[in-house]
Amino acid sequence: MVTTLTIDCGGGGIKASVLDAAGTMRARPLRVPTPYPLAPALFVKTLRELGSRLPPADRLTVGMPGMIRHGVVVATPHYVTRSGPRSRVDPDLVAEWSGYDARSALADAFGVPALVLNDAEVHGAGVVAGTGCELVLTLGTGLGSALFDGGVLAPHLELSHAPVRWGTTYDTYVGEVERRRLGDAFWSRRVRQVVEGLRPVFRWDRLYLGGGNSRLIRPEQLARMGDDVVVVPNTAGIVGGVRAWDLAGARST
């Protein structure tokens, strides 16, 4: 039986567990705060130390924020900052992360095959049905997104960096800072407005809302979004680590 160590890397925390071939957790998930400033070397060290506290696994899946292509970091929004999300960007960290081959570095560090994707893509792998056009939006520190067509993962687009209004990006508009400022009721209304605005762009068959903050969406706002919009557990960011190899592994090799 092939086992998979899945690590879900966010702006505020890093979670991990080991899954069997069916996607069932074989160990209680562990979480550590995301350390800052986070150079690539510290990133690998943090993941290695977290993984050492879990049972050994045959392969590794890592989901991390940003634009990841074939396991290489094109850009990452939080890990280039000096003290975490919304803090000042460190030019030296931007240079270190740009073009960083995270897949090779992690495969070497763990000694097993590795798959590195955007965190929303791993999340989506855990929930999509594999039929039709399925969009996944994750609500947490910012906004993550992944698009699947017939179960096939499309090339990643950083939707979170697109402007939504008055020069404000989606990442900021429905991110954690604005949720705290607005309160859950007004923030939930804002999430619904984003969903309504994206509907004619994607024409999805199903939209999945995940991430740590999706559970905070008010029921009345969720009901107004329609039957084709569903909230999924945040554990999908870990559970998707197994299925990601089938949906995206070939594309990333």
PDB file of C-alpha atoms in Angstrom:
ATOM      1  CA  MET A   1       0.000   0.000   0.000  1.00  0.00           C
ATOM      2  CA  VAL A   2       1.424   3.365  -1.060  1.00  0.00           C
ATOM      3  CA  THR A   3       1.318   6.004   1.673  1.00  0.00           C
ATOM      4  CA  THR A   4       1.486   9.756   1.090  1.00  0.00           C
ATOM      5  CA  LEU A   5       2.772  12.462   3.389  1.00  0.00           C
ATOM      6  CA  THR A   6       0.683  15.531   2.563  1.00  0.00           C
ATOM      7  CA  ILE A   7       1.703  18.985   3.763  1.00  0.00           C
ATOM      8  CA  ASP A   8      -0.670  21.927   3.392  1.00  0.00           C
ATOM      9  CA  CYS A   9       1.325  25.168   3.598  1.00  0.00           C
ATOM     10  CA  GLY A  10      -0.573  28.372   4.344  1.00  0.00           C
ATOM     11  CA  GLY A  11       0.275  31.927   5.218  1.00  0.00           C
ATOM     12  CA  GLY A  12      -0.383  31.403   8.924  1.00  0.00           C
ATOM     13  CA  GLY A  13       0.173  27.696   9.478  1.00  0.00           C
ATOM     14  CA  ILE A  14       1.514  24.471   8.005  1.00  0.00           C
ATOM     15  CA  LYS A  15      -0.471  21.231   8.469  1.00  0.00           C
ATOM     16  CA  ALA A  16       0.507  17.662   7.684  1.00  0.00           C
ATOM     17  CA  SER A  17      -0.648  14.065   7.904  1.00  0.00           C
ATOM     18  CA  VAL A  18       0.066  10.681   6.330  1.00  0.00           C
ATOM     19  CA  LEU A  19      -2.634   9.107   4.146  1.00  0.00           C
ATOM     20  CA  ASP A  20      -3.168   5.603   2.840  1.00  0.00           C
ATOM     21  CA  ALA A  21      -4.039   4.791  -0.771  1.00  0.00           C
ATOM     22  CA  ALA A  22      -7.735   5.446  -0.108  1.00  0.00           C
ATOM     23  CA  GLY A  23      -7.016   8.939   1.240  1.00  0.00           C
ATOM     24  CA  THR A  24      -7.670   7.990   4.862  1.00  0.00           C
ATOM     25  CA  MET A  25      -5.454   9.662   7.454  1.00  0.00           C
ATOM     26  CA  ARG A  26      -3.148   7.198   9.209  1.00  0.00           C
ATOM     27  CA  ALA A  27      -2.053   9.778  11.773  1.00  0.00           C
ATOM     28  CA  ARG A  28      -3.576  12.728  13.561  1.00  0.00           C
ATOM     29  CA  PRO A  29      -2.863  15.933  11.583  1.00  0.00           C
ATOM     30  CA  LEU A  30      -0.096  18.109  13.006  1.00  0.00           C
ATOM     31  CA  ARG A  31       0.168  21.877  12.665  1.00  0.00           C
ATOM     32  CA  VAL A  32       2.943  24.404  13.225  1.00  0.00           C
ATOM     33  CA  PRO A  33       2.909  28.177  12.701  1.00  0.00           C
ATOM     34  CA  THR A  34       4.479  29.355   9.463  1.00  0.00           C
ATOM     35  CA  PRO A  35       7.850  30.867  10.441  1.00  0.00           C
ATOM     36  CA  TYR A  36       8.954  34.257   9.125  1.00  0.00           C
ATOM     37  CA  PRO A  37      11.053  35.433   7.443  1.00  0.00           C
ATOM     38  CA  LEU A  38      10.799  32.234   5.404  1.00  0.00           C
ATOM     39  CA  ALA A  39      13.697  31.602   3.052  1.00  0.00           C
ATOM     40  CA  PRO A  40      13.514  28.410   0.945  1.00  0.00           C
ATOM     41  CA  ALA A  41      16.076  26.645   3.155  1.00  0.00           C
ATOM     42  CA  LEU A  42      13.994  27.293   6.279  1.00  0.00           C
ATOM     43  CA  PHE A  43      10.873  26.199   4.393  1.00  0.00           C
ATOM     44  CA  VAL A  44      12.417  22.822   3.604  1.00  0.00           C
ATOM     45  CA  LYS A  45      13.761  22.466   7.150  1.00  0.00           C
ATOM     46  CA  THR A  46      10.350  23.271   8.662  1.00  0.00           C
ATOM     47  CA  LEU A  47       8.591  20.713   6.474  1.00  0.00           C
ATOM     48  CA  ARG A  48      11.254  18.098   7.150  1.00  0.00           C
ATOM     49  CA  GLU A  49      10.956  18.548  10.918  1.00  0.00           C
ATOM     50  CA  LEU A  50       7.162  18.372  10.733  1.00  0.00           C
ATOM     51  CA  GLY A  51       7.302  15.241   8.608  1.00  0.00           C
ATOM     52  CA  SER A  52       9.699  13.565  11.032  1.00  0.00           C
ATOM     53  CA  ARG A  53       6.961  13.631  13.676  1.00  0.00           C
ATOM     54  CA  LEU A  54       4.684  11.503  11.478  1.00  0.00           C
ATOM     55  CA  PRO A  55       4.914   7.894  10.249  1.00  0.00           C
ATOM     56  CA  PRO A  56       7.206   7.336   7.240  1.00  0.00           C
ATOM     57  CA  ALA A  57       5.589   7.603   3.813  1.00  0.00           C
ATOM     58  CA  ASP A  58       6.375   6.477   0.270  1.00  0.00           C
ATOM     59  CA  ARG A  59       5.834   9.833  -1.385  1.00  0.00           C
ATOM     60  CA  LEU A  60       5.235  13.503  -0.608  1.00  0.00           C
ATOM     61  CA  THR A  61       2.586  16.011  -1.706  1.00  0.00           C
ATOM     62  CA  VAL A  62       3.022  19.689  -0.837  1.00  0.00           C
ATOM     63  CA  GLY A  63       0.506  22.438  -1.491  1.00  0.00           C
ATOM     64  CA  MET A  64       1.808  25.989  -1.133  1.00  0.00           C
ATOM     65  CA  PRO A  65       0.511  29.461  -1.993  1.00  0.00           C
ATOM     66  CA  GLY A  66       1.499  31.111  -5.230  1.00  0.00           C
ATOM     67  CA  MET A  67       2.188  30.312  -8.859  1.00  0.00           C
ATOM     68  CA  ILE A  68       3.819  26.888  -9.071  1.00  0.00           C
ATOM     69  CA  ARG A  69       4.717  25.403 -12.463  1.00  0.00           C
ATOM     70  CA  HIS A  70       6.073  21.855 -12.711  1.00  0.00           C
ATOM     71  CA  GLY A  71       7.168  22.041  -9.075  1.00  0.00           C
ATOM     72  CA  VAL A  72       9.047  25.319  -9.572  1.00  0.00           C
ATOM     73  CA  VAL A  73       8.012  28.504  -7.750  1.00  0.00           C
ATOM     74  CA  VAL A  74       7.272  31.312 -10.180  1.00  0.00           C
ATOM     75  CA  ALA A  75       6.003  33.598  -7.413  1.00  0.00           C
ATOM     76  CA  THR A  76       4.684  33.206  -3.880  1.00  0.00           C
ATOM     77  CA  PRO A  77       2.799  35.983  -2.050  1.00  0.00           C
ATOM     78  CA  HIS A  78       3.421  35.408   1.674  1.00  0.00           C
ATOM     79  CA  TYR A  79       6.801  33.758   1.927  1.00  0.00           C
ATOM     80  CA  VAL A  80       8.602  36.751   0.429  1.00  0.00           C
ATOM     81  CA  THR A  81       7.512  39.018   3.293  1.00  0.00           C
ATOM     82  CA  ARG A  82       9.525  39.917   6.367  1.00  0.00           C
ATOM     83  CA  SER A  83       6.987  38.957   9.027  1.00  0.00           C
ATOM     84  CA  GLY A  84       4.047  37.304   7.311  1.00  0.00           C
ATOM     85  CA  PRO A  85       1.033  38.199   5.160  1.00  0.00           C
ATOM     86  CA  ARG A  86       0.494  41.929   4.525  1.00  0.00           C
ATOM     87  CA  SER A  87       3.939  42.827   5.918  1.00  0.00           C
ATOM     88  CA  ARG A  88       6.748  44.392   3.903  1.00  0.00           C
ATOM     89  CA  VAL A  89       8.169  42.408   0.997  1.00  0.00           C
ATOM     90  CA  ASP A  90      11.860  41.526   1.261  1.00  0.00           C
ATOM     91  CA  PRO A  91      13.586  41.841  -2.157  1.00  0.00           C
ATOM     92  CA  ASP A  92      16.182  39.231  -1.161  1.00  0.00           C
ATOM     93  CA  LEU A  93      13.422  36.691  -0.453  1.00  0.00           C
ATOM     94  CA  VAL A  94      11.760  37.508  -3.770  1.00  0.00           C
ATOM     95  CA  ALA A  95      15.028  36.660  -5.508  1.00  0.00           C
ATOM     96  CA  GLU A  96      15.492  33.442  -3.508  1.00  0.00           C
ATOM     97  CA  TRP A  97      11.984  32.155  -4.191  1.00  0.00           C
ATOM     98  CA  SER A  98      11.776  33.142  -7.860  1.00  0.00           C
ATOM     99  CA  GLY A  99      12.552  30.056  -9.933  1.00  0.00           C
ATOM    100  CA  TYR A 100      13.125  27.898  -6.846  1.00  0.00           C
ATOM    101  CA  ASP A 101      12.786  24.195  -7.685  1.00  0.00           C
ATOM    102  CA  ALA A 102      10.741  23.222  -4.641  1.00  0.00           C
ATOM    103  CA  ARG A 103       9.920  19.750  -5.941  1.00  0.00           C
ATOM    104  CA  SER A 104      13.558  18.735  -6.381  1.00  0.00           C
ATOM    105  CA  ALA A 105      14.613  20.270  -3.063  1.00  0.00           C
ATOM    106  CA  LEU A 106      11.854  18.489  -1.146  1.00  0.00           C
ATOM    107  CA  ALA A 107      12.397  15.183  -2.935  1.00  0.00           C
ATOM    108  CA  ASP A 108      16.065  15.334  -1.949  1.00  0.00           C
ATOM    109  CA  ALA A 109      15.287  16.331   1.644  1.00  0.00           C
ATOM    110  CA  PHE A 110      12.695  13.593   2.199  1.00  0.00           C
ATOM    111  CA  GLY A 111      14.259  10.948  -0.027  1.00  0.00           C
ATOM    112  CA  VAL A 112      10.935  10.143  -1.739  1.00  0.00           C
ATOM    113  CA  PRO A 113       9.163  11.294  -4.936  1.00  0.00           C
ATOM    114  CA  ALA A 114       7.544  14.682  -4.428  1.00  0.00           C
ATOM    115  CA  LEU A 115       4.673  16.589  -5.990  1.00  0.00           C
ATOM    116  CA  VAL A 116       4.432  20.350  -5.379  1.00  0.00           C
ATOM    117  CA  LEU A 117       1.326  22.265  -6.427  1.00  0.00           C
ATOM    118  CA  ASN A 118      -0.571  25.393  -5.521  1.00  0.00           C
ATOM    119  CA  ASP A 119      -2.402  24.724  -2.258  1.00  0.00           C
ATOM    120  CA  ALA A 120      -5.851  25.321  -3.799  1.00  0.00           C
ATOM    121  CA  GLU A 121      -5.059  22.701  -6.444  1.00  0.00           C
ATOM    122  CA  VAL A 122      -4.333  20.069  -3.803  1.00  0.00           C
ATOM    123  CA  HIS A 123      -7.482  21.148  -1.975  1.00  0.00           C
ATOM    124  CA  GLY A 124      -9.478  20.756  -5.161  1.00  0.00           C
ATOM    125  CA  ALA A 125      -8.062  17.302  -5.833  1.00  0.00           C
ATOM    126  CA  GLY A 126      -9.708  16.190  -2.612  1.00  0.00           C
ATOM    127  CA  VAL A 127     -13.219  17.332  -3.517  1.00  0.00           C
ATOM    128  CA  VAL A 128     -13.862  17.435  -7.276  1.00  0.00           C
ATOM    129  CA  ALA A 129     -16.203  14.845  -8.754  1.00  0.00           C
ATOM    130  CA  GLY A 130     -14.247  14.621 -11.997  1.00  0.00           C
ATOM    131  CA  THR A 131     -17.138  15.541 -14.294  1.00  0.00           C
ATOM    132  CA  GLY A 132     -17.825  18.846 -15.977  1.00  0.00           C
ATOM    133  CA  CYS A 133     -16.238  22.192 -15.186  1.00  0.00           C
ATOM    134  CA  GLU A 134     -15.417  22.471 -11.492  1.00  0.00           C
ATOM    135  CA  LEU A 135     -13.975  25.573  -9.828  1.00  0.00           C
ATOM    136  CA  VAL A 136     -12.422  25.549  -6.365  1.00  0.00           C
ATOM    137  CA  LEU A 137     -12.025  28.750  -4.336  1.00  0.00           C
ATOM    138  CA  THR A 138     -10.238  28.625  -0.988  1.00  0.00           C
ATOM    139  CA  LEU A 139     -10.839  31.334   1.588  1.00  0.00           C
ATOM    140  CA  GLY A 140      -8.114  31.874   4.149  1.00  0.00           C
ATOM    141  CA  THR A 141      -5.287  34.384   4.436  1.00  0.00           C
ATOM    142  CA  GLY A 142      -6.255  35.342   0.896  1.00  0.00           C
ATOM    143  CA  LEU A 143      -8.087  33.723  -1.995  1.00  0.00           C
ATOM    144  CA  GLY A 144      -6.881  30.564  -3.719  1.00  0.00           C
ATOM    145  CA  SER A 145      -8.285  29.045  -6.900  1.00  0.00           C
ATOM    146  CA  ALA A 146      -8.081  25.922  -9.033  1.00  0.00           C
ATOM    147  CA  LEU A 147     -10.014  24.895 -12.141  1.00  0.00           C
ATOM    148  CA  PHE A 148     -10.741  21.323 -13.241  1.00  0.00           C
ATOM    149  CA  ASP A 149     -12.384  20.126 -16.452  1.00  0.00           C
ATOM    150  CA  GLY A 150     -13.469  16.493 -16.440  1.00  0.00           C
ATOM    151  CA  GLY A 151     -11.129  15.913 -13.524  1.00  0.00           C
ATOM    152  CA  VAL A 152      -8.143  17.338 -15.394  1.00  0.00           C
ATOM    153  CA  LEU A 153      -6.361  20.186 -13.647  1.00  0.00           C
ATOM    154  CA  ALA A 154      -6.044  23.308 -15.800  1.00  0.00           C
ATOM    155  CA  PRO A 155      -2.886  25.466 -15.781  1.00  0.00           C
ATOM    156  CA  HIS A 156      -2.872  27.596 -12.655  1.00  0.00           C
ATOM    157  CA  LEU A 157      -4.060  31.208 -12.823  1.00  0.00           C
ATOM    158  CA  GLU A 158      -3.446  33.607  -9.942  1.00  0.00           C
ATOM    159  CA  LEU A 159      -7.022  34.875  -9.824  1.00  0.00           C
ATOM    160  CA  SER A 160      -6.303  36.296  -6.383  1.00  0.00           C
ATOM    161  CA  HIS A 161      -4.088  38.997  -7.910  1.00  0.00           C
ATOM    162  CA  ALA A 162      -6.735  40.271 -10.321  1.00  0.00           C
ATOM    163  CA  PRO A 163      -8.360  43.620  -9.380  1.00  0.00           C
ATOM    164  CA  VAL A 164     -11.934  43.365  -8.175  1.00  0.00           C
ATOM    165  CA  ARG A 165     -12.689  47.043  -7.441  1.00  0.00           C
ATOM    166  CA  TRP A 166     -10.915  50.355  -6.844  1.00  0.00           C
ATOM    167  CA  GLY A 167      -7.541  48.758  -7.436  1.00  0.00           C
ATOM    168  CA  THR A 168      -8.190  46.140  -4.744  1.00  0.00           C
ATOM    169  CA  THR A 169      -7.343  42.517  -5.552  1.00  0.00           C
ATOM    170  CA  TYR A 170      -9.536  39.515  -4.745  1.00  0.00           C
ATOM    171  CA  ASP A 171      -6.831  38.415  -2.317  1.00  0.00           C
ATOM    172  CA  THR A 172      -7.359  41.517  -0.224  1.00  0.00           C
ATOM    173  CA  TYR A 173     -11.080  41.904  -0.850  1.00  0.00           C
ATOM    174  CA  VAL A 174     -12.119  38.596   0.750  1.00  0.00           C
ATOM    175  CA  GLY A 175      -8.949  37.808   2.721  1.00  0.00           C
ATOM    176  CA  GLU A 176      -8.611  37.337   6.457  1.00  0.00           C
ATOM    177  CA  VAL A 177      -7.766  40.963   7.239  1.00  0.00           C
ATOM    178  CA  GLU A 178     -10.990  42.193   5.633  1.00  0.00           C
ATOM    179  CA  ARG A 179     -13.022  39.438   7.273  1.00  0.00           C
ATOM    180  CA  ARG A 180     -11.839  40.593  10.679  1.00  0.00           C
ATOM    181  CA  ARG A 181     -12.484  44.230   9.818  1.00  0.00           C
ATOM    182  CA  LEU A 182     -15.965  43.675   8.399  1.00  0.00           C
ATOM    183  CA  GLY A 183     -17.226  40.859  10.602  1.00  0.00           C
ATOM    184  CA  ASP A 184     -18.572  37.577   9.277  1.00  0.00           C
ATOM    185  CA  ALA A 185     -21.968  38.922   8.174  1.00  0.00           C
ATOM    186  CA  PHE A 186     -20.675  41.663   5.875  1.00  0.00           C
ATOM    187  CA  TRP A 187     -17.739  39.545   4.759  1.00  0.00           C
ATOM    188  CA  SER A 188     -20.124  36.722   3.770  1.00  0.00           C
ATOM    189  CA  ARG A 189     -22.085  39.165   1.639  1.00  0.00           C
ATOM    190  CA  ARG A 190     -18.843  40.191  -0.031  1.00  0.00           C
ATOM    191  CA  VAL A 191     -17.989  36.540  -0.773  1.00  0.00           C
ATOM    192  CA  ARG A 192     -21.412  36.116  -2.397  1.00  0.00           C
ATOM    193  CA  GLN A 193     -20.771  39.192  -4.557  1.00  0.00           C
ATOM    194  CA  VAL A 194     -17.476  37.673  -5.699  1.00  0.00           C
ATOM    195  CA  VAL A 195     -19.217  34.400  -6.575  1.00  0.00           C
ATOM    196  CA  GLU A 196     -21.889  36.255  -8.553  1.00  0.00           C
ATOM    197  CA  GLY A 197     -19.213  38.227 -10.395  1.00  0.00           C
ATOM    198  CA  LEU A 198     -17.223  35.123 -11.345  1.00  0.00           C
ATOM    199  CA  ARG A 199     -20.188  33.007 -12.430  1.00  0.00           C
ATOM    200  CA  PRO A 200     -20.418  34.443 -15.995  1.00  0.00           C
ATOM    201  CA  VAL A 201     -16.621  34.177 -16.332  1.00  0.00           C
ATOM    202  CA  PHE A 202     -16.303  30.451 -15.563  1.00  0.00           C
ATOM    203  CA  ARG A 203     -19.816  29.063 -16.147  1.00  0.00           C
ATOM    204  CA  TRP A 204     -18.955  26.218 -13.781  1.00  0.00           C
ATOM    205  CA  ASP A 205     -21.002  23.082 -13.248  1.00  0.00           C
ATOM    206  CA  ARG A 206     -19.995  23.106  -9.595  1.00  0.00           C
ATOM    207  CA  LEU A 207     -18.190  25.613  -7.396  1.00  0.00           C
ATOM    208  CA  TYR A 208     -16.509  24.406  -4.217  1.00  0.00           C
ATOM    209  CA  LEU A 209     -15.745  26.880  -1.424  1.00  0.00           C
ATOM    210  CA  GLY A 210     -12.989  25.606   0.845  1.00  0.00           C
ATOM    211  CA  GLY A 211     -10.221  26.881   3.087  1.00  0.00           C
ATOM    212  CA  GLY A 212     -10.338  27.683   6.771  1.00  0.00           C
ATOM    213  CA  ASN A 213     -12.753  30.596   6.438  1.00  0.00           C
ATOM    214  CA  SER A 214     -15.350  28.906   4.227  1.00  0.00           C
ATOM    215  CA  ARG A 215     -17.113  27.550   7.319  1.00  0.00           C
ATOM    216  CA  LEU A 216     -17.712  31.148   8.433  1.00  0.00           C
ATOM    217  CA  ILE A 217     -19.921  32.010   5.455  1.00  0.00           C
ATOM    218  CA  ARG A 218     -23.396  32.800   6.778  1.00  0.00           C
ATOM    219  CA  PRO A 219     -26.053  30.224   5.768  1.00  0.00           C
ATOM    220  CA  GLU A 220     -28.362  32.861   4.298  1.00  0.00           C
ATOM    221  CA  GLN A 221     -25.619  34.098   1.959  1.00  0.00           C
ATOM    222  CA  LEU A 222     -24.649  30.562   0.953  1.00  0.00           C
ATOM    223  CA  ALA A 223     -28.279  29.763   0.138  1.00  0.00           C
ATOM    224  CA  ARG A 224     -28.446  32.778  -2.187  1.00  0.00           C
ATOM    225  CA  MET A 225     -25.424  31.550  -4.149  1.00  0.00           C
ATOM    226  CA  GLY A 226     -27.370  28.604  -5.611  1.00  0.00           C
ATOM    227  CA  ASP A 227     -27.383  24.823  -5.462  1.00  0.00           C
ATOM    228  CA  ASP A 228     -24.246  24.596  -7.606  1.00  0.00           C
ATOM    229  CA  VAL A 229     -22.148  26.174  -4.837  1.00  0.00           C
ATOM    230  CA  VAL A 230     -21.073  23.994  -1.905  1.00  0.00           C
ATOM    231  CA  VAL A 231     -18.802  24.436   1.108  1.00  0.00           C
ATOM    232  CA  VAL A 232     -16.240  21.657   1.598  1.00  0.00           C
ATOM    233  CA  PRO A 233     -14.108  20.763   4.661  1.00  0.00           C
ATOM    234  CA  ASN A 234     -10.721  22.387   5.090  1.00  0.00           C
ATOM    235  CA  THR A 235      -9.247  18.903   5.591  1.00  0.00           C
ATOM    236  CA  ALA A 236      -9.435  18.553   1.796  1.00  0.00           C
ATOM    237  CA  GLY A 237      -6.093  20.381   1.686  1.00  0.00           C
ATOM    238  CA  ILE A 238      -4.559  17.240   3.197  1.00  0.00           C
ATOM    239  CA  VAL A 239      -6.898  14.542   1.892  1.00  0.00           C
ATOM    240  CA  GLY A 240      -6.326  15.755  -1.672  1.00  0.00           C
ATOM    241  CA  GLY A 241      -2.661  14.842  -1.406  1.00  0.00           C
ATOM    242  CA  VAL A 242      -3.309  11.296  -2.626  1.00  0.00           C
ATOM    243  CA  ARG A 243      -5.642  12.051  -5.512  1.00  0.00           C
ATOM    244  CA  ALA A 244      -3.440  14.915  -6.669  1.00  0.00           C
ATOM    245  CA  TRP A 245      -1.006  12.356  -8.067  1.00  0.00           C
ATOM    246  CA  ASP A 246      -3.698  11.015 -10.385  1.00  0.00           C
ATOM    247  CA  LEU A 247      -5.118  14.408 -11.382  1.00  0.00           C
ATOM    248  CA  ALA A 248      -1.928  16.422 -11.654  1.00  0.00           C
ATOM    249  CA  GLY A 249       1.071  14.147 -11.230  1.00  0.00           C
ATOM    250  CA  ALA A 250       1.552  13.488 -14.922  1.00  0.00           C
ATOM    251  CA  ARG A 251       1.292  17.174 -15.757  1.00  0.00           C
ATOM    252  CA  SER A 252       3.911  18.095 -13.164  1.00  0.00           C
ATOM    253  CA  THR A 253       6.555  15.544 -14.145  1.00  0.00           C
TER     254      THR A 253
END
